[in-house]
PDB file of N, CA, C and O in Angstrom:
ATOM      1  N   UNK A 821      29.101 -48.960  25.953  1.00  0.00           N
ATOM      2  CA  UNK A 821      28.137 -49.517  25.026  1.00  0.00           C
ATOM      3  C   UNK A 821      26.791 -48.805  25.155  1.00  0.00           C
ATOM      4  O   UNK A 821      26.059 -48.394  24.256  1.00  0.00           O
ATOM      5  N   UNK A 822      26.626 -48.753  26.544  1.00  0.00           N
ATOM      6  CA  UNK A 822      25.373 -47.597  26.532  1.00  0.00           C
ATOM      7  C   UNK A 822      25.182 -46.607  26.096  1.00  0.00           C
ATOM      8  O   UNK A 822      24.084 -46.259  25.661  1.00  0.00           O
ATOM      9  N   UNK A 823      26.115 -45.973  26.106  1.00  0.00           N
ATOM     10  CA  UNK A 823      26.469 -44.206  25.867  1.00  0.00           C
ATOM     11  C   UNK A 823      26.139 -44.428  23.921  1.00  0.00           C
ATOM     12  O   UNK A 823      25.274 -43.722  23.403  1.00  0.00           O
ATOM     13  N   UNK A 824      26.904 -45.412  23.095  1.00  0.00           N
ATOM     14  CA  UNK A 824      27.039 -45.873  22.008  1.00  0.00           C
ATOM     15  C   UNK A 824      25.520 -45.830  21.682  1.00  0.00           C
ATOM     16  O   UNK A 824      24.964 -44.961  21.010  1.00  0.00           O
ATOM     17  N   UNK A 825      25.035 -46.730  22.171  1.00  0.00           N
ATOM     18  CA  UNK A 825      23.221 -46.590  21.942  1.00  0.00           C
ATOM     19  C   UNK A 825      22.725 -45.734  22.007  1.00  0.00           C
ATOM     20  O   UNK A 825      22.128 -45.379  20.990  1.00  0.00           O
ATOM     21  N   UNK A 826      22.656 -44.890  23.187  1.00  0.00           N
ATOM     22  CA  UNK A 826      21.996 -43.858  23.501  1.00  0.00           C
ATOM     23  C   UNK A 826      22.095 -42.933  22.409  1.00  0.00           C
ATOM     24  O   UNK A 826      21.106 -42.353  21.961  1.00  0.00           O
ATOM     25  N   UNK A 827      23.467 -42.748  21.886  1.00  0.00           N
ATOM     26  CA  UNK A 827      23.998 -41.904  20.888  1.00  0.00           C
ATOM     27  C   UNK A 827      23.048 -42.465  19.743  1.00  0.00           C
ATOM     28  O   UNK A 827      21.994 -41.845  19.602  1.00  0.00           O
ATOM     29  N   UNK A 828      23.221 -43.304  19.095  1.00  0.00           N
ATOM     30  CA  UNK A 828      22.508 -43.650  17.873  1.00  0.00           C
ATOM     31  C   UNK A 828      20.979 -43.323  17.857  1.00  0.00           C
ATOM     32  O   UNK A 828      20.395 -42.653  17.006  1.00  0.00           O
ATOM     33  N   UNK A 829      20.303 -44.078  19.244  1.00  0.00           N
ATOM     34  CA  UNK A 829      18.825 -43.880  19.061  1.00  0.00           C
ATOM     35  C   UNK A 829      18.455 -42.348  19.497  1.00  0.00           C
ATOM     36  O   UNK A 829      17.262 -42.125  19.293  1.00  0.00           O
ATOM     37  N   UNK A 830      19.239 -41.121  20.099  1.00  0.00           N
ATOM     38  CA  UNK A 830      18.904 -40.255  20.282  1.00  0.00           C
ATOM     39  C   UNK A 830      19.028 -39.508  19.111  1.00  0.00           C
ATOM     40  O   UNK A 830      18.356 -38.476  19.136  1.00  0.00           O
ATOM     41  N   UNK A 831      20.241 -39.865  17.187  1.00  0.00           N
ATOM     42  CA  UNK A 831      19.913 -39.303  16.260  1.00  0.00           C
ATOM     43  C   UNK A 831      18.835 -39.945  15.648  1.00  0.00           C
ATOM     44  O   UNK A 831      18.232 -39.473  14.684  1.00  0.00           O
ATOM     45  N   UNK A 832      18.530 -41.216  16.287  1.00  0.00           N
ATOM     46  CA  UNK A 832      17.066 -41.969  15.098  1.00  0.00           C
ATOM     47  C   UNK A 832      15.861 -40.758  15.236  1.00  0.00           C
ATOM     48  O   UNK A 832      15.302 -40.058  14.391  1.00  0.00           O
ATOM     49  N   UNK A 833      15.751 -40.855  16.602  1.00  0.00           N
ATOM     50  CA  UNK A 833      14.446 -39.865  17.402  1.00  0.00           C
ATOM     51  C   UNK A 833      14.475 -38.475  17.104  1.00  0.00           C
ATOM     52  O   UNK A 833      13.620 -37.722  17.572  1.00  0.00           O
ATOM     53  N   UNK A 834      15.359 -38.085  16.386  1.00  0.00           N
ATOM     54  CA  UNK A 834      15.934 -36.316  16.571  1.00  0.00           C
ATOM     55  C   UNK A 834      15.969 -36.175  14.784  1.00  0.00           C
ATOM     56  O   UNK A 834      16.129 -35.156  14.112  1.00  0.00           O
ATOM     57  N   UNK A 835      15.811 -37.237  14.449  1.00  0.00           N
ATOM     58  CA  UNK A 835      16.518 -37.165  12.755  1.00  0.00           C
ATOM     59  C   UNK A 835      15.199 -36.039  11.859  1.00  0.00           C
ATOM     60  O   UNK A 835      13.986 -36.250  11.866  1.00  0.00           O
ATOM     61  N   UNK A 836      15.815 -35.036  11.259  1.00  0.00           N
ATOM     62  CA  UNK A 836      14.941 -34.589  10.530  1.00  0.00           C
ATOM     63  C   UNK A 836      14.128 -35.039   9.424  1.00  0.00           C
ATOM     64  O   UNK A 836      14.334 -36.002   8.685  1.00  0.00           O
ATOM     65  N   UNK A 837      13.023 -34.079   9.410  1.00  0.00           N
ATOM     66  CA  UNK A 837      11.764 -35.225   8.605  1.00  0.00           C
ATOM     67  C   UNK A 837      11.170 -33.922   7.835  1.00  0.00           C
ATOM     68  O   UNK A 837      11.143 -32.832   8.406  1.00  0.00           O
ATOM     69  N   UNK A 838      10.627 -34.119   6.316  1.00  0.00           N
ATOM     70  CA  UNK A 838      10.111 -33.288   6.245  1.00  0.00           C
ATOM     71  C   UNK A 838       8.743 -32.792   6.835  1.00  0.00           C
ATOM     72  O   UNK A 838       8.336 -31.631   6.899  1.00  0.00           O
ATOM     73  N   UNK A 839       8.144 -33.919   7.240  1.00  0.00           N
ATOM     74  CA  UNK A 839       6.850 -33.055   8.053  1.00  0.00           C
ATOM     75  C   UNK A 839       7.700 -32.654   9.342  1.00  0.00           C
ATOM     76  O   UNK A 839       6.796 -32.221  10.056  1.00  0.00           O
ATOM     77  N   UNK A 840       8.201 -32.600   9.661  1.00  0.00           N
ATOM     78  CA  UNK A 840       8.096 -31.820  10.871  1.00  0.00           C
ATOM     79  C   UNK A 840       8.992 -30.171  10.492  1.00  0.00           C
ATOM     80  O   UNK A 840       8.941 -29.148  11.175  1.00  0.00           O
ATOM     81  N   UNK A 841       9.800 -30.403   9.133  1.00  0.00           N
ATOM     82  CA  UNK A 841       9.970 -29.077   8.579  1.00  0.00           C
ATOM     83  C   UNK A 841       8.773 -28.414   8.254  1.00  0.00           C
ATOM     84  O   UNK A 841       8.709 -27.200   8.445  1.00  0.00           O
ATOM     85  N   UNK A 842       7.796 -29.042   7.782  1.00  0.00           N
ATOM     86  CA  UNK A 842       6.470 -28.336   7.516  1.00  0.00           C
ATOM     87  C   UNK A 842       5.650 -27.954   8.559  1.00  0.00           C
ATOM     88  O   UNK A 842       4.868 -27.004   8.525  1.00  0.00           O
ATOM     89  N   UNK A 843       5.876 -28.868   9.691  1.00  0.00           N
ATOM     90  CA  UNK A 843       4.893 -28.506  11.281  1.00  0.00           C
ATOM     91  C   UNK A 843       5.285 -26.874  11.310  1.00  0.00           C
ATOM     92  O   UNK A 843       4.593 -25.870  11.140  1.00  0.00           O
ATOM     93  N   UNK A 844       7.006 -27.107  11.665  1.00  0.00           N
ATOM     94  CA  UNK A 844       7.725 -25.980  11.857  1.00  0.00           C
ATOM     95  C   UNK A 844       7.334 -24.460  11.242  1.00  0.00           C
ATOM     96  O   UNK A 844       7.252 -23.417  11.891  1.00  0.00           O
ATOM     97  N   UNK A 845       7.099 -24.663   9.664  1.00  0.00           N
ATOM     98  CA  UNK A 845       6.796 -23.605   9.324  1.00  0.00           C
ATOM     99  C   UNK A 845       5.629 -23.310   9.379  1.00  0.00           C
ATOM    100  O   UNK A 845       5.616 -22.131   9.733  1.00  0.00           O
ATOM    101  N   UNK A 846       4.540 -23.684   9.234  1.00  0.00           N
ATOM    102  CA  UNK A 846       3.043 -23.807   9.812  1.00  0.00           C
ATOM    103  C   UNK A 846       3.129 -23.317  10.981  1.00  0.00           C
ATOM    104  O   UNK A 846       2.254 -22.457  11.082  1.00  0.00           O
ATOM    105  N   UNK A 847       3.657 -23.399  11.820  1.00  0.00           N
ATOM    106  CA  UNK A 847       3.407 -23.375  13.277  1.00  0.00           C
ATOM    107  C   UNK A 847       4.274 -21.482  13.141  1.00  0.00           C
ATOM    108  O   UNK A 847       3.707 -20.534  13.684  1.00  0.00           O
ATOM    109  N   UNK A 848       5.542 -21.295  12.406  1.00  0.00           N
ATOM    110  CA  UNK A 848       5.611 -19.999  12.606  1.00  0.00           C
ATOM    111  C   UNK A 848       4.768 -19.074  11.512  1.00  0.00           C
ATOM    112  O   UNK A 848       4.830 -17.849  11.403  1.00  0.00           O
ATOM    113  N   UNK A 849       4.101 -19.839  10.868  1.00  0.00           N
ATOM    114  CA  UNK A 849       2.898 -19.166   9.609  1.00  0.00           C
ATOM    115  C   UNK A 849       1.837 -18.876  10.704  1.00  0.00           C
ATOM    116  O   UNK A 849       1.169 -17.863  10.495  1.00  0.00           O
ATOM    117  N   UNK A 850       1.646 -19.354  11.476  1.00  0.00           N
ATOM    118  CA  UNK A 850       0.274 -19.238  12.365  1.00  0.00           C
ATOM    119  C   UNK A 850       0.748 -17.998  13.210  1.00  0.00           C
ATOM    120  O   UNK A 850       0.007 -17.050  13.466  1.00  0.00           O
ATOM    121  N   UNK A 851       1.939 -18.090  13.579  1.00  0.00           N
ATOM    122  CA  UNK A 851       2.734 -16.698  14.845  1.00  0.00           C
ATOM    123  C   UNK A 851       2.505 -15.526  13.934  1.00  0.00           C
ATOM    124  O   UNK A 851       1.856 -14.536  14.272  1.00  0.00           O
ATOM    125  N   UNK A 852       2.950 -15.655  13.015  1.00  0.00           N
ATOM    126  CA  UNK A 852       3.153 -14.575  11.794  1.00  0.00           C
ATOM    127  C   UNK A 852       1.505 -14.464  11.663  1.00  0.00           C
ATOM    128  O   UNK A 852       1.268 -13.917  12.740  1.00  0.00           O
ATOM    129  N   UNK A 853       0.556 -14.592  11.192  1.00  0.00           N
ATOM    130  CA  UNK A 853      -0.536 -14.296  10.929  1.00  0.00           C
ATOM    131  C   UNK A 853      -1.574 -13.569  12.341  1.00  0.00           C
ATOM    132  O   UNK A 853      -2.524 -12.786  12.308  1.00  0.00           O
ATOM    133  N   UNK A 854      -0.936 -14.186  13.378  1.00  0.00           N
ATOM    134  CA  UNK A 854      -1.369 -13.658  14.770  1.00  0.00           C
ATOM    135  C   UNK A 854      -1.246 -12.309  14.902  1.00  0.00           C
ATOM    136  O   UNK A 854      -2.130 -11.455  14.966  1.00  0.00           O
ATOM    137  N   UNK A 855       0.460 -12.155  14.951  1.00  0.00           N
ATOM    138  CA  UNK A 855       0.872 -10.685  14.828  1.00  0.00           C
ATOM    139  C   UNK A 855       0.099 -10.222  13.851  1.00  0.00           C
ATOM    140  O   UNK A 855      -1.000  -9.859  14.271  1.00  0.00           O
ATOM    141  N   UNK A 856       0.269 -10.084  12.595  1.00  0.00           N
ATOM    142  CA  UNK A 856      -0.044  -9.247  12.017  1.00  0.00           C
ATOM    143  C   UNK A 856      -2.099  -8.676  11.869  1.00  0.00           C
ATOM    144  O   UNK A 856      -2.586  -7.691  11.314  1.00  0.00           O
ATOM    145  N   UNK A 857      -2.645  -9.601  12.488  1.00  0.00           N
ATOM    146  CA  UNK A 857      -3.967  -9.555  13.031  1.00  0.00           C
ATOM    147  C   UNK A 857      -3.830  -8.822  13.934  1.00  0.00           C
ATOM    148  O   UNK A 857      -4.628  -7.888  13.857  1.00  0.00           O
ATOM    149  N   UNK A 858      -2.780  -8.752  15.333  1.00  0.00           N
ATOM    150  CA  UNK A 858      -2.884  -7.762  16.216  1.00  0.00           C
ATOM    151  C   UNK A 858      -2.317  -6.358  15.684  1.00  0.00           C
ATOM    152  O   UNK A 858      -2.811  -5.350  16.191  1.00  0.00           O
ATOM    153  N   UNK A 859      -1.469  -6.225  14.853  1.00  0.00           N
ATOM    154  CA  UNK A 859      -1.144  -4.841  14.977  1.00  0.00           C
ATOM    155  C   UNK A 859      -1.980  -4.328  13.641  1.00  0.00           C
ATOM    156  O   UNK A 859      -1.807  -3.220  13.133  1.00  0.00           O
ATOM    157  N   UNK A 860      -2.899  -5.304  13.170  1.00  0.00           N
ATOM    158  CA  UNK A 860      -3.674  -4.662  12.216  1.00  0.00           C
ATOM    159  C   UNK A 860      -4.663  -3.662  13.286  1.00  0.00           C
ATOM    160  O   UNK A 860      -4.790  -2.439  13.212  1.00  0.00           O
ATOM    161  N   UNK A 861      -5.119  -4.329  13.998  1.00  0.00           N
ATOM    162  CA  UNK A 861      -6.177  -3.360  15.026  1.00  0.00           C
ATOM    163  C   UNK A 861      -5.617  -2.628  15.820  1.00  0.00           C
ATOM    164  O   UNK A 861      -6.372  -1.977  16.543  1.00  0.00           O
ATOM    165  N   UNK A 862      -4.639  -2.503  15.942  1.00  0.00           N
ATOM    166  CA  UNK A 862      -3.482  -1.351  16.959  1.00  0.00           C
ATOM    167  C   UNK A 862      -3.676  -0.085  15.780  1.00  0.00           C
ATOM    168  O   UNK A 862      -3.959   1.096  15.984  1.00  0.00           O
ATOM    169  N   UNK A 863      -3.393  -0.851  14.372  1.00  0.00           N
ATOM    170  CA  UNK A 863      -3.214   0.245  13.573  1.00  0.00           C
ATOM    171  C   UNK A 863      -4.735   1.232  13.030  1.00  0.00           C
ATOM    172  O   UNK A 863      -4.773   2.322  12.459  1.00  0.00           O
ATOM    173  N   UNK A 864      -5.848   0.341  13.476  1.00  0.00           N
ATOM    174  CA  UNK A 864      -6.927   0.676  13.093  1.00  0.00           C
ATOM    175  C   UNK A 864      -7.767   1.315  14.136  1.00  0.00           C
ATOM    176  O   UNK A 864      -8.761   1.936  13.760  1.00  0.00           O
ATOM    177  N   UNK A 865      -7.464   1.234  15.513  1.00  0.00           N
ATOM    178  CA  UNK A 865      -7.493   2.409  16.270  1.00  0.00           C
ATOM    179  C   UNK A 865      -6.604   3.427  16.533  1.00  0.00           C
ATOM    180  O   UNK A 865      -6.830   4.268  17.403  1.00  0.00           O
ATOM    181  N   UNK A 866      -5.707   3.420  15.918  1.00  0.00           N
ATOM    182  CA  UNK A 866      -4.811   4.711  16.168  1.00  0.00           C
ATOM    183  C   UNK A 866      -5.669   5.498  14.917  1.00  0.00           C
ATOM    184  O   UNK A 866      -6.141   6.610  15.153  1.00  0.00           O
ATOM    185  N   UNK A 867      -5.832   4.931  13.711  1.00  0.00           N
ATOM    186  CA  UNK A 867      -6.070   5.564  12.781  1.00  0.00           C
ATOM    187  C   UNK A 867      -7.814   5.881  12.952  1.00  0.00           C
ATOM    188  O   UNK A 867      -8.185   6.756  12.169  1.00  0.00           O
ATOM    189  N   UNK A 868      -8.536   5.510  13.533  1.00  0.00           N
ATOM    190  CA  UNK A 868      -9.471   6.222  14.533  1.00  0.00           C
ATOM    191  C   UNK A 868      -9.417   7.668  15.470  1.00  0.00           C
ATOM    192  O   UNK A 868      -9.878   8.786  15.700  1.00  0.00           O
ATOM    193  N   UNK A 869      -8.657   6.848  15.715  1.00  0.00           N
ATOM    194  CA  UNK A 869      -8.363   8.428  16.786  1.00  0.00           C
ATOM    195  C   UNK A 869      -7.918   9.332  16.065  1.00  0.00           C
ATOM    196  O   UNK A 869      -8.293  10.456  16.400  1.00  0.00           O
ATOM    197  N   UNK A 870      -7.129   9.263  15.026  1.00  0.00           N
ATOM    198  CA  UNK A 870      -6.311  10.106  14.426  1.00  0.00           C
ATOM    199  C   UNK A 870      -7.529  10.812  13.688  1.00  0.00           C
ATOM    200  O   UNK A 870      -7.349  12.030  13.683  1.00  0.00           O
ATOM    201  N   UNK A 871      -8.690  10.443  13.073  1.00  0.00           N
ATOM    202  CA  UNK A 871      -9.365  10.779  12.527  1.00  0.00           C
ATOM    203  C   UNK A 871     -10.859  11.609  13.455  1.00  0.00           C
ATOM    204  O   UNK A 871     -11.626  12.442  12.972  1.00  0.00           O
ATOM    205  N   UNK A 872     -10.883  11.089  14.727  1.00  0.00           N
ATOM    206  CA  UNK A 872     -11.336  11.939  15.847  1.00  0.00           C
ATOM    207  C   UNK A 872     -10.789  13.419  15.869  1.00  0.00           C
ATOM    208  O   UNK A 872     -11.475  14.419  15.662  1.00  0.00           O
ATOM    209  N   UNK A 873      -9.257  13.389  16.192  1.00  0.00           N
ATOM    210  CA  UNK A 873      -9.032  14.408  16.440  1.00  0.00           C
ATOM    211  C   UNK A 873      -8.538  15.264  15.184  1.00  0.00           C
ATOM    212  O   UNK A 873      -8.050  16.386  15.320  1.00  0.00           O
ATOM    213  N   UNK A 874      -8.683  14.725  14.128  1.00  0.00           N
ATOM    214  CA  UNK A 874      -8.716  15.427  13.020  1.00  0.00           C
ATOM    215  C   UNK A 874      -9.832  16.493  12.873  1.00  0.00           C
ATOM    216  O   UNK A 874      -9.600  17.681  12.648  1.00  0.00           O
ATOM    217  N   UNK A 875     -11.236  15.877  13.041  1.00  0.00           N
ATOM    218  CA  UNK A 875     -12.277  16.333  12.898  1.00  0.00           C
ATOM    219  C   UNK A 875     -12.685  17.854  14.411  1.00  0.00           C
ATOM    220  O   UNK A 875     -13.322  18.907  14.454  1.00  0.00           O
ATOM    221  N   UNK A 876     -11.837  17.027  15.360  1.00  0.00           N
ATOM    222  CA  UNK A 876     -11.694  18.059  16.282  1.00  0.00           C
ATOM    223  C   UNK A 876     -11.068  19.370  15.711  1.00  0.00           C
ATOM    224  O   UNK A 876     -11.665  20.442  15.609  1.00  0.00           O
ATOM    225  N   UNK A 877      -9.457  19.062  15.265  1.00  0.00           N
ATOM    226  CA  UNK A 877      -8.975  20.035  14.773  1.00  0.00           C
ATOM    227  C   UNK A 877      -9.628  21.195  13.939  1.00  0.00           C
ATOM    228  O   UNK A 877      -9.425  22.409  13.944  1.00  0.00           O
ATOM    229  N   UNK A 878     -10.729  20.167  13.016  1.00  0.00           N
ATOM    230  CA  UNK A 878     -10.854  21.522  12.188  1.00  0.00           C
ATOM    231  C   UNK A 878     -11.950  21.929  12.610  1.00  0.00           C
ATOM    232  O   UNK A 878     -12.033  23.074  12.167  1.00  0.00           O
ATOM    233  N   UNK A 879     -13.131  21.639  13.375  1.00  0.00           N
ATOM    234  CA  UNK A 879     -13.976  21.994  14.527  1.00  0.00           C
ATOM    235  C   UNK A 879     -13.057  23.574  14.950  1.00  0.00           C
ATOM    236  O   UNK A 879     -13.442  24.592  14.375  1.00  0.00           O
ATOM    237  N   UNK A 880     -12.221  23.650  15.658  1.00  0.00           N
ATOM    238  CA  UNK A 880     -11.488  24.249  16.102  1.00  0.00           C
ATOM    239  C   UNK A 880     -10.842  25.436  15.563  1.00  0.00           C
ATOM    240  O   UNK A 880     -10.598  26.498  16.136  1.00  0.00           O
ATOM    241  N   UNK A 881     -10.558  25.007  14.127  1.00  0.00           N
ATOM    242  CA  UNK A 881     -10.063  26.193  12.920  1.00  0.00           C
ATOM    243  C   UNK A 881     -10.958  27.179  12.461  1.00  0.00           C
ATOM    244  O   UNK A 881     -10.770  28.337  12.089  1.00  0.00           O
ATOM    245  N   UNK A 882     -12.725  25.964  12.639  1.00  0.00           N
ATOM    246  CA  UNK A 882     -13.941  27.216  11.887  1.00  0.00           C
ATOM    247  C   UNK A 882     -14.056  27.949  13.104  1.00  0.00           C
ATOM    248  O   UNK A 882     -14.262  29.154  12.957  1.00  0.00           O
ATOM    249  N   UNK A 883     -13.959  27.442  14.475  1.00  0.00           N
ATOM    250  CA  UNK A 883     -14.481  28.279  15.416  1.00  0.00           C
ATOM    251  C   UNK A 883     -13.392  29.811  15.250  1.00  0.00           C
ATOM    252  O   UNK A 883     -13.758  30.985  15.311  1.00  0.00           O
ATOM    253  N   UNK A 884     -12.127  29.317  15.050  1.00  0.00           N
ATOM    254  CA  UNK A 884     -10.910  30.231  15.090  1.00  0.00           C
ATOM    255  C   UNK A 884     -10.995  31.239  14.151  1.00  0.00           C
ATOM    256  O   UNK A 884     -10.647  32.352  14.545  1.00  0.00           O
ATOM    257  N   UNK A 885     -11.420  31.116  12.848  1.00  0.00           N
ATOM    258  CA  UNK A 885     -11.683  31.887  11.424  1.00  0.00           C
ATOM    259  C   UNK A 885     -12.878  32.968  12.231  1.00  0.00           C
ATOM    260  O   UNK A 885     -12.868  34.194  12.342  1.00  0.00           O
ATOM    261  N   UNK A 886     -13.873  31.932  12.720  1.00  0.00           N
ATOM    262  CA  UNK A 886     -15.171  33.051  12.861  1.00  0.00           C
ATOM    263  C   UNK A 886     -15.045  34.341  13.522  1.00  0.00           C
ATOM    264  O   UNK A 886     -15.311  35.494  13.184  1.00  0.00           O
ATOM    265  N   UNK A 887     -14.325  33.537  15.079  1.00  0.00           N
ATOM    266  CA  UNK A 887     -13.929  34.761  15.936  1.00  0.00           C
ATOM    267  C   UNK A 887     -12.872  35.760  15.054  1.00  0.00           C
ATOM    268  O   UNK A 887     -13.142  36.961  15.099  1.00  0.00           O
ATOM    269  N   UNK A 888     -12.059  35.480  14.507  1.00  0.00           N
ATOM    270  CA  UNK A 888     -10.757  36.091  13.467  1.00  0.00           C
ATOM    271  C   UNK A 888     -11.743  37.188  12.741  1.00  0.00           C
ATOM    272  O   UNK A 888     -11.611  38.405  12.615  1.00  0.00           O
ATOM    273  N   UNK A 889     -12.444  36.583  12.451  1.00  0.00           N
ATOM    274  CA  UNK A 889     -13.685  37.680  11.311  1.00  0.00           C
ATOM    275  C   UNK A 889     -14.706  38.673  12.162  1.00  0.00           C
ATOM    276  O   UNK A 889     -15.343  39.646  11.757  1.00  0.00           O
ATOM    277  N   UNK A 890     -14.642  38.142  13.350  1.00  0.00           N
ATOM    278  CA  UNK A 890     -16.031  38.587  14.482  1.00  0.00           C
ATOM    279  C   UNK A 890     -15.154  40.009  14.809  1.00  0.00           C
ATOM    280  O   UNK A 890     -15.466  41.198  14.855  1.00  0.00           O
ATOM    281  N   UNK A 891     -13.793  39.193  15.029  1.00  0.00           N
ATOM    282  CA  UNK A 891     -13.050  40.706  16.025  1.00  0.00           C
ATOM    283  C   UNK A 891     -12.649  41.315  14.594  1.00  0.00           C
ATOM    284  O   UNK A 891     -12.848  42.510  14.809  1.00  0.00           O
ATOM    285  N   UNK A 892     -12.357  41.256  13.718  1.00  0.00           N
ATOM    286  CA  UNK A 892     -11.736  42.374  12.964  1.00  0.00           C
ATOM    287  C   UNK A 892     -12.824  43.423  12.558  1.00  0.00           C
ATOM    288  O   UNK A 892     -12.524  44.597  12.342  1.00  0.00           O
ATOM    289  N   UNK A 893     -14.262  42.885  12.452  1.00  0.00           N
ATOM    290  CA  UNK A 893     -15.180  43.467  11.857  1.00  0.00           C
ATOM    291  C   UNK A 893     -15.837  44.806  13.389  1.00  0.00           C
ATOM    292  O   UNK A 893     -16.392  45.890  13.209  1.00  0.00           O
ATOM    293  N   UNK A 894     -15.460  44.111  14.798  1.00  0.00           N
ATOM    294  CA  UNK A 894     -15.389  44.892  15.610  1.00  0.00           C
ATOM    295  C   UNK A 894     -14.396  45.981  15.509  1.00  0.00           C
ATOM    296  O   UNK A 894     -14.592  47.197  15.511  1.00  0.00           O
ATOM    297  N   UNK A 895     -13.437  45.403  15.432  1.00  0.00           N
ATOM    298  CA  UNK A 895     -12.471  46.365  15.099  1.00  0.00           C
ATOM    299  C   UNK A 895     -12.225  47.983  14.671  1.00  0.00           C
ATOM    300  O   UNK A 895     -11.727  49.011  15.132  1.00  0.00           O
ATOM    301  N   UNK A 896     -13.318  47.208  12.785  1.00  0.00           N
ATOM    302  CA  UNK A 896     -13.645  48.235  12.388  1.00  0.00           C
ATOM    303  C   UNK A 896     -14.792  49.411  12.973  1.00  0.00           C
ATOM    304  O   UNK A 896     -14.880  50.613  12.725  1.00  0.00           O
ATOM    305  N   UNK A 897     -15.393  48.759  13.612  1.00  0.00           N
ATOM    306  CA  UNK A 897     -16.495  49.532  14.304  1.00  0.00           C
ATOM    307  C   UNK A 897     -15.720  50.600  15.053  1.00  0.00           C
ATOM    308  O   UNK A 897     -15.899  51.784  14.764  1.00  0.00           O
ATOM    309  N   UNK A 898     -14.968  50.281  15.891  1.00  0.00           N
ATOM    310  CA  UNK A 898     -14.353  50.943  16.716  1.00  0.00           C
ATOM    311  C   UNK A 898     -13.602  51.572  16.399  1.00  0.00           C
ATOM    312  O   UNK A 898     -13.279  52.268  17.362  1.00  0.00           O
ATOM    313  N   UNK A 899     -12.754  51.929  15.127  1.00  0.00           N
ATOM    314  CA  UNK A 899     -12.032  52.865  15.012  1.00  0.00           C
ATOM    315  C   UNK A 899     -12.805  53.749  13.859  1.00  0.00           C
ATOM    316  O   UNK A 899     -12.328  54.818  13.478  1.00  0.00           O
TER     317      UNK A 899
END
């Protein structure tokens, strides 16, 4: 007879409800909005950096052109 009870009032207590379908999704609407707040700024310093060393890169290309132009024009001197 116990077990009988227990059984019944443990589906009264357990029985689905729509607010608590709504807690439910709220509660994974809030997880979901977390994430995507964190990998918004994961994505917004990578794309920082990416733009650092972009600017490095081509830092790097004028220095590369100049010397490219410095030595050929030696070049000509010399022969």
């Amino acid at each position: 007879m116990k077990t009988l009870i227990a059984s019944i009032v443990a589906r009264i207590v357990r029985a689905p409800s729509t607010e608590k379908a709504i807690a439910g999704f709220t509660k994974a609407l809030d997880v979901l909005e977390a994430v995507v707040a964190h990998e918004t700024r994961i994505v917004e310093k990578h794309d920082a950096e990416i733009a650092a060393k972009i600017e490095q890169q081509n830092a790097a290309k004028e220095r590369l052109d100049r010397a490219a132009k410095i030595s050929k024009r030696f070049t000509k001197l010399v022969a």
